[in-house]
Short mmCIF file of C-alpha atoms and ligand atoms in Angstrom, two decimals:
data_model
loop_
_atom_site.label_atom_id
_atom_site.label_comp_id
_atom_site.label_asym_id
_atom_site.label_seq_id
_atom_site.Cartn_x
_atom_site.Cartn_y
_atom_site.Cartn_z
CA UNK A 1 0.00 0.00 0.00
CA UNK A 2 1.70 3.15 -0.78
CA UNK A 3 1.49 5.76 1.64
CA UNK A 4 -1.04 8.72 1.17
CA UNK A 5 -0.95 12.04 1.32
CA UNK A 6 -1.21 13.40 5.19
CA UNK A 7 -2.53 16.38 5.91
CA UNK A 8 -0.01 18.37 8.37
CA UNK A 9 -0.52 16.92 11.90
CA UNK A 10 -2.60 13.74 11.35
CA UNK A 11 -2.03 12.56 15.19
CA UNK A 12 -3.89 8.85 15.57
CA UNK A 13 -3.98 7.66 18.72
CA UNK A 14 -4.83 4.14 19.49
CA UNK A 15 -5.83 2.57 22.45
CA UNK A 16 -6.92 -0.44 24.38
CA UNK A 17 -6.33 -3.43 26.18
CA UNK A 18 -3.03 -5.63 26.45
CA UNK A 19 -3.35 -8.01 22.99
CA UNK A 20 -6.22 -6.29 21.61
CA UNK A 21 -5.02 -6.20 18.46
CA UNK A 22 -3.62 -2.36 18.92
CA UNK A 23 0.14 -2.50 17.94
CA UNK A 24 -0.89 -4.27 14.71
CA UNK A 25 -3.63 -1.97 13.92
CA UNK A 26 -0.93 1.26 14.65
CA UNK A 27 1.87 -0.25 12.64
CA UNK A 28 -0.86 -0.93 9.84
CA UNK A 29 -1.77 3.07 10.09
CA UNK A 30 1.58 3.99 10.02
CA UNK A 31 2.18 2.61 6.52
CA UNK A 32 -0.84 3.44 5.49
CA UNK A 33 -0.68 7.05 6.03
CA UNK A 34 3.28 7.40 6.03
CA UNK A 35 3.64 8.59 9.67
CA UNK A 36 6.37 7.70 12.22
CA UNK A 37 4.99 5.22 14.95
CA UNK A 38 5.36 4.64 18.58
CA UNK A 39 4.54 2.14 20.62
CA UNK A 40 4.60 4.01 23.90
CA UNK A 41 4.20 -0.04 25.74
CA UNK A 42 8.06 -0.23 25.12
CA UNK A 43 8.55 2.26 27.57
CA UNK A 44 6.49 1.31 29.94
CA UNK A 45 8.51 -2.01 29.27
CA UNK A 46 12.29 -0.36 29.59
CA UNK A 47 11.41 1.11 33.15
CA UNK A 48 10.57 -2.40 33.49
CA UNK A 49 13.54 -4.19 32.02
CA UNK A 50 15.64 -0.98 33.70
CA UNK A 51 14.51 -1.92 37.31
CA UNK A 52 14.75 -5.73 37.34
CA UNK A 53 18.18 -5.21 35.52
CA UNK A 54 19.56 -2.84 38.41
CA UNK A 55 18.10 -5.18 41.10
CA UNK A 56 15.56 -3.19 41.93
CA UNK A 57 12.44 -4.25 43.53
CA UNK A 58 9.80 -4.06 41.05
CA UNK A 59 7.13 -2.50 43.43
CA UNK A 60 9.71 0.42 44.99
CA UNK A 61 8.55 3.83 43.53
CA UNK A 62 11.06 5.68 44.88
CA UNK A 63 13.64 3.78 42.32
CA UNK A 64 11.20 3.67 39.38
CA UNK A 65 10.97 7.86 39.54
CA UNK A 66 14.45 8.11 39.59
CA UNK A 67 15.32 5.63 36.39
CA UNK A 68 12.66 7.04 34.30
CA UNK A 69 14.27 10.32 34.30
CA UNK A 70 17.95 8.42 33.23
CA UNK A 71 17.29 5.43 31.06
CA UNK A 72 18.21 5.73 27.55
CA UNK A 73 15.64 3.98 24.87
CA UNK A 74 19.25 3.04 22.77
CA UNK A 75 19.79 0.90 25.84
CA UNK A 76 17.41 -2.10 24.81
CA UNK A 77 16.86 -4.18 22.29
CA UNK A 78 13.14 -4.83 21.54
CA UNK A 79 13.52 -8.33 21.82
CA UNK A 80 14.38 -7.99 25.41
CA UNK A 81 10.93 -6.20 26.16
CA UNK A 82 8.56 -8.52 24.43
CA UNK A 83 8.66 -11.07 26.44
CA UNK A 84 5.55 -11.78 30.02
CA UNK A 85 7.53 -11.15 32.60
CA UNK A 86 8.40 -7.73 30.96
CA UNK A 87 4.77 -6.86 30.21
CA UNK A 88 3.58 -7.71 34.28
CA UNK A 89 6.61 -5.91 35.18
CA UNK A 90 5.42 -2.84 33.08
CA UNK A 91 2.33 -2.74 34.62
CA UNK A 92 3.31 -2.23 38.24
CA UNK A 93 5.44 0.51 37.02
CA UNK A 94 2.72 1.88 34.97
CA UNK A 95 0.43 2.48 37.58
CA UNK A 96 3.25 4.65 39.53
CA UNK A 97 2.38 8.15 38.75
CA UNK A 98 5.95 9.73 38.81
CA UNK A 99 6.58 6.80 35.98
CA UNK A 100 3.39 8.00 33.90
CA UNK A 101 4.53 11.79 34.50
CA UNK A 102 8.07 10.99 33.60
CA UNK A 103 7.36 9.73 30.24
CA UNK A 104 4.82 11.74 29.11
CA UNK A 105 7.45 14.66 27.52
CA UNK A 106 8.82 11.98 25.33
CA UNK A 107 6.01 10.62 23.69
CA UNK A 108 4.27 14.11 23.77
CA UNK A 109 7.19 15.39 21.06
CA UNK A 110 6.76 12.19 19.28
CA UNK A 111 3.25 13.49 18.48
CA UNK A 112 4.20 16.78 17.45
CA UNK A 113 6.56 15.92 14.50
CA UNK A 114 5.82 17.67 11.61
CA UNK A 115 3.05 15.74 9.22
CA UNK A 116 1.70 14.01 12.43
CA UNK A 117 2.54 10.60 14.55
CA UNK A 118 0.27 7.15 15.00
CA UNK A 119 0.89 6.31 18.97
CA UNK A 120 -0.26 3.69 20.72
CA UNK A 121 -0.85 2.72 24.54
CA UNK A 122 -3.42 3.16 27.04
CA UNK A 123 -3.89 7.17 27.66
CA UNK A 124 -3.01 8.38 24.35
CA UNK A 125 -6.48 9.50 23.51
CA UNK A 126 -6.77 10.58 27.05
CA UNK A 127 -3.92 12.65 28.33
CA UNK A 128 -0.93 12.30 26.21
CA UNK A 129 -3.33 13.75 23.15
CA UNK A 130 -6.21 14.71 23.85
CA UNK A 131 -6.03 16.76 20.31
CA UNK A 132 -5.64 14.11 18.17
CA UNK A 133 -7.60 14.50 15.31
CA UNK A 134 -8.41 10.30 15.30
CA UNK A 135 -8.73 8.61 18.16
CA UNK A 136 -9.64 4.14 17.94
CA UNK A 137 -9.92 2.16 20.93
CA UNK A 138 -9.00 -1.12 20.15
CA UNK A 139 -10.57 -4.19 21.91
CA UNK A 140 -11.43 -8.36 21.64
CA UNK A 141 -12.61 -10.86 24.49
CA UNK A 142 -10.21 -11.75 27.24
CA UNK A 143 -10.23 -15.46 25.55
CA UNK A 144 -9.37 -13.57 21.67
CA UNK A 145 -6.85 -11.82 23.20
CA UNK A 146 -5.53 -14.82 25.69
CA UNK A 147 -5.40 -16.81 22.24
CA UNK A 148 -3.68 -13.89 20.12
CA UNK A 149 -0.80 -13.68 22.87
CA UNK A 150 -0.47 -17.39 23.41
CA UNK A 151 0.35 -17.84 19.98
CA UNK A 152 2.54 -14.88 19.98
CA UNK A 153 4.70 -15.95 22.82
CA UNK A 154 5.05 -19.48 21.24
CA UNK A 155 6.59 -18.08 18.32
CA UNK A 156 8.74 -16.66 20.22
CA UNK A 157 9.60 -19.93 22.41
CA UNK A 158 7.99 -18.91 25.50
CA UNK A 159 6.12 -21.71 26.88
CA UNK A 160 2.63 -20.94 28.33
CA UNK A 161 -0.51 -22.33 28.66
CA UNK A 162 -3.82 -20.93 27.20
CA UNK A 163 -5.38 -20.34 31.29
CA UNK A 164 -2.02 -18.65 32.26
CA UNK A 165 -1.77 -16.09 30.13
CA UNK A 166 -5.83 -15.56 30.02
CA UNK A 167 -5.18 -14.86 33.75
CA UNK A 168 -2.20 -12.61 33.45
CA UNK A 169 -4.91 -10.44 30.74
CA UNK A 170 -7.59 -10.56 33.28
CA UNK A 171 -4.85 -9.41 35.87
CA UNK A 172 -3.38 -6.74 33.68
CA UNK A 173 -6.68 -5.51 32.70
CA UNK A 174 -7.82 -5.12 36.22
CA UNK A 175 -4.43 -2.78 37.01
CA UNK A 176 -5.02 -1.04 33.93
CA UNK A 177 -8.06 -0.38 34.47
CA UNK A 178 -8.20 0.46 37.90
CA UNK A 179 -5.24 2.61 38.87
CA UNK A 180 -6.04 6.56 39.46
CA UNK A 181 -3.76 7.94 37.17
CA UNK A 182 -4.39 7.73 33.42
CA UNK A 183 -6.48 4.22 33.49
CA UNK A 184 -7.06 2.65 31.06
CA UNK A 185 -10.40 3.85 29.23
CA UNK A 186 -11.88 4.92 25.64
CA UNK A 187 -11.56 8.89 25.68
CA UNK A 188 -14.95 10.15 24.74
CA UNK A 189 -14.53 10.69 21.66
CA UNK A 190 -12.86 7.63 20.43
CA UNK A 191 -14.08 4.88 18.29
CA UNK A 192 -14.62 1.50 19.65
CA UNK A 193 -13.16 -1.21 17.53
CA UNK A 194 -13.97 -4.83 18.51
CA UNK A 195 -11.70 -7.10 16.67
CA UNK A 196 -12.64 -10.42 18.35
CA UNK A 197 -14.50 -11.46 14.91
CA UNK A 198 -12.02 -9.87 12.71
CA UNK A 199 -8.96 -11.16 10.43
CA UNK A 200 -6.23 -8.46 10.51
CA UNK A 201 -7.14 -7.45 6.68
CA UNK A 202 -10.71 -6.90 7.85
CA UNK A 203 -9.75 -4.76 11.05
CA UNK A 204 -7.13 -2.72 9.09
CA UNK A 205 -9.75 -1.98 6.69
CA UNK A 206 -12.11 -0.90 9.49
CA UNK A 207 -9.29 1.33 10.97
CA UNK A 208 -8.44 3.29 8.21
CA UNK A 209 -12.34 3.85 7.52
CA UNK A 210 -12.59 5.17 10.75
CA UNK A 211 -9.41 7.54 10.25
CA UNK A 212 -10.68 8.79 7.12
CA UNK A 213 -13.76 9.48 8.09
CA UNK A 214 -12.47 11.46 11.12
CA UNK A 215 -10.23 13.10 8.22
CA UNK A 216 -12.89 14.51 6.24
CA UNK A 217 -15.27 15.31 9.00
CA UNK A 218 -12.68 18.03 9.94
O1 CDP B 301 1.33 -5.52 24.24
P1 CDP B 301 0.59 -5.36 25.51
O2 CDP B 301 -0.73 -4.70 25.30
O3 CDP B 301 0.54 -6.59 26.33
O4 CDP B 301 1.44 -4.42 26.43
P2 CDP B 301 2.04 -3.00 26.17
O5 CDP B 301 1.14 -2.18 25.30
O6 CDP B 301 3.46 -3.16 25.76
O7 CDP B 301 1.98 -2.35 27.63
C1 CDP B 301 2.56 -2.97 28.75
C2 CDP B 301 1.99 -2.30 29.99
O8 CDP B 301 2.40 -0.93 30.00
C3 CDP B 301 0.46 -2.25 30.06
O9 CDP B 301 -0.12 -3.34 30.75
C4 CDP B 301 0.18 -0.94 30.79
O10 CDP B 301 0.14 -1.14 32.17
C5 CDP B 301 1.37 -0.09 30.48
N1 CDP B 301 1.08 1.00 29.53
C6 CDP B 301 0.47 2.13 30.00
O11 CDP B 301 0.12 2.20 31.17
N2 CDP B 301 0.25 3.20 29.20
C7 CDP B 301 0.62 3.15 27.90
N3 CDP B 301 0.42 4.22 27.13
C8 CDP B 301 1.22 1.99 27.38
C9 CDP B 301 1.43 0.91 28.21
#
């Protein structure tokens, strides 16, 4: 698909639920449209990755605020953040409000390149832009997503079982969720897309309808 022409600023924020389908839908945007992408997870993930690393107990705030404000993004190697323990890890950090504050400066320039950004995360639609001009939150069933991640973590050679990881989703959906700062939630006036039913062709499709029509309602 060859990218299209983007009107200066096109910010697309995309949001929802650990294995919802989100970071395939973004990427999918992002060549679509010819914007840079973030997937602001990953950092979430290298506070993570930065705290076990330095021995740190995952739970102590007090060393979470003070790496966020140090670690360098160069430092990892994606591979190293992909994998469960990572993603509970980045979860307890996430819900740490000197973590959330700490990042938000680097994903807020990301936004404001020139031409426009695709992020996506929990709170982009929320608080990290609240202007964007197309907002999607992204969602399946617990067992859809359970099912998308299992096979995910296979192919990378992580052994799980199905009930494991459907627990860590309900788990992680529950912090999400219910933490004070920034939870997770569909800013009013996103679009809710339910890809439980859908093949990645059809929910691509249904994203960039949504986009576009968000486009030329402007
Ligand atoms: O891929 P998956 O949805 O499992 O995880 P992720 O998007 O990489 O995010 C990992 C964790 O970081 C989530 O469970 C959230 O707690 C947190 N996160 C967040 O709080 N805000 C964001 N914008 C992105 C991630």
């Amino acid at each position: 698909m060859s990218p299209e022409q983007t009107p200066a600023g096109l910010v697309i924020a995309v949001d929802g639920p650990a294995a919802s389908g989100k970071g395939t839908l973004a990427r999918r945007l992002s060549a679509h449209y010819g914007l840079p992408y973030l997937d602001t997870g990953l950092l979430y993930r290298m506070v993570a990755r930065a705290m076990l690393d330095a021995g740190h107990d995952i739970r102590d705030a007090d060393a979470a605020a003070r790496l966020v404000s140090t670690f360098e993004e160069s430092a990892f190697a994606e591979d190293t953040l992909r994998g469960r323990e990572i993603g509970e890890a980045a979860s307890v950090v996430a819900a740490m409000p000197a973590v959330r504050s700490g990042l938000i400066a680097r994903q807020r320039q990301f936004a404001a390149q020139a031409g426009g950004a695709v992020l996506d995360g929990r709170d982009i639609g929320t608080v990290i832009c609240p202007q964007a001009q197309a907002k999607l939150f992204v969602t399946a069933t617990p067992e859809v997503r359970a099912a998308r991640r299992h096979k995910e973590l296979a192919g990378r050679g992580e052994a799980a079982t199905f009930e494991g990881i459907l627990a860590d989703i309900r788990r992680r959906d529950a912090r999400d969720s219910g933490r004070s700062d920034a939870p997770l939630k569909a800013a009013d006036d996103a679009v809710i897309l339910d890809t439980s039913a859908l093949t990645v062709e059809e929910a691509a499709a249904a994203a960039i309808a949504i986009v576009e029509h968000r486009r030329t309602a402007r």
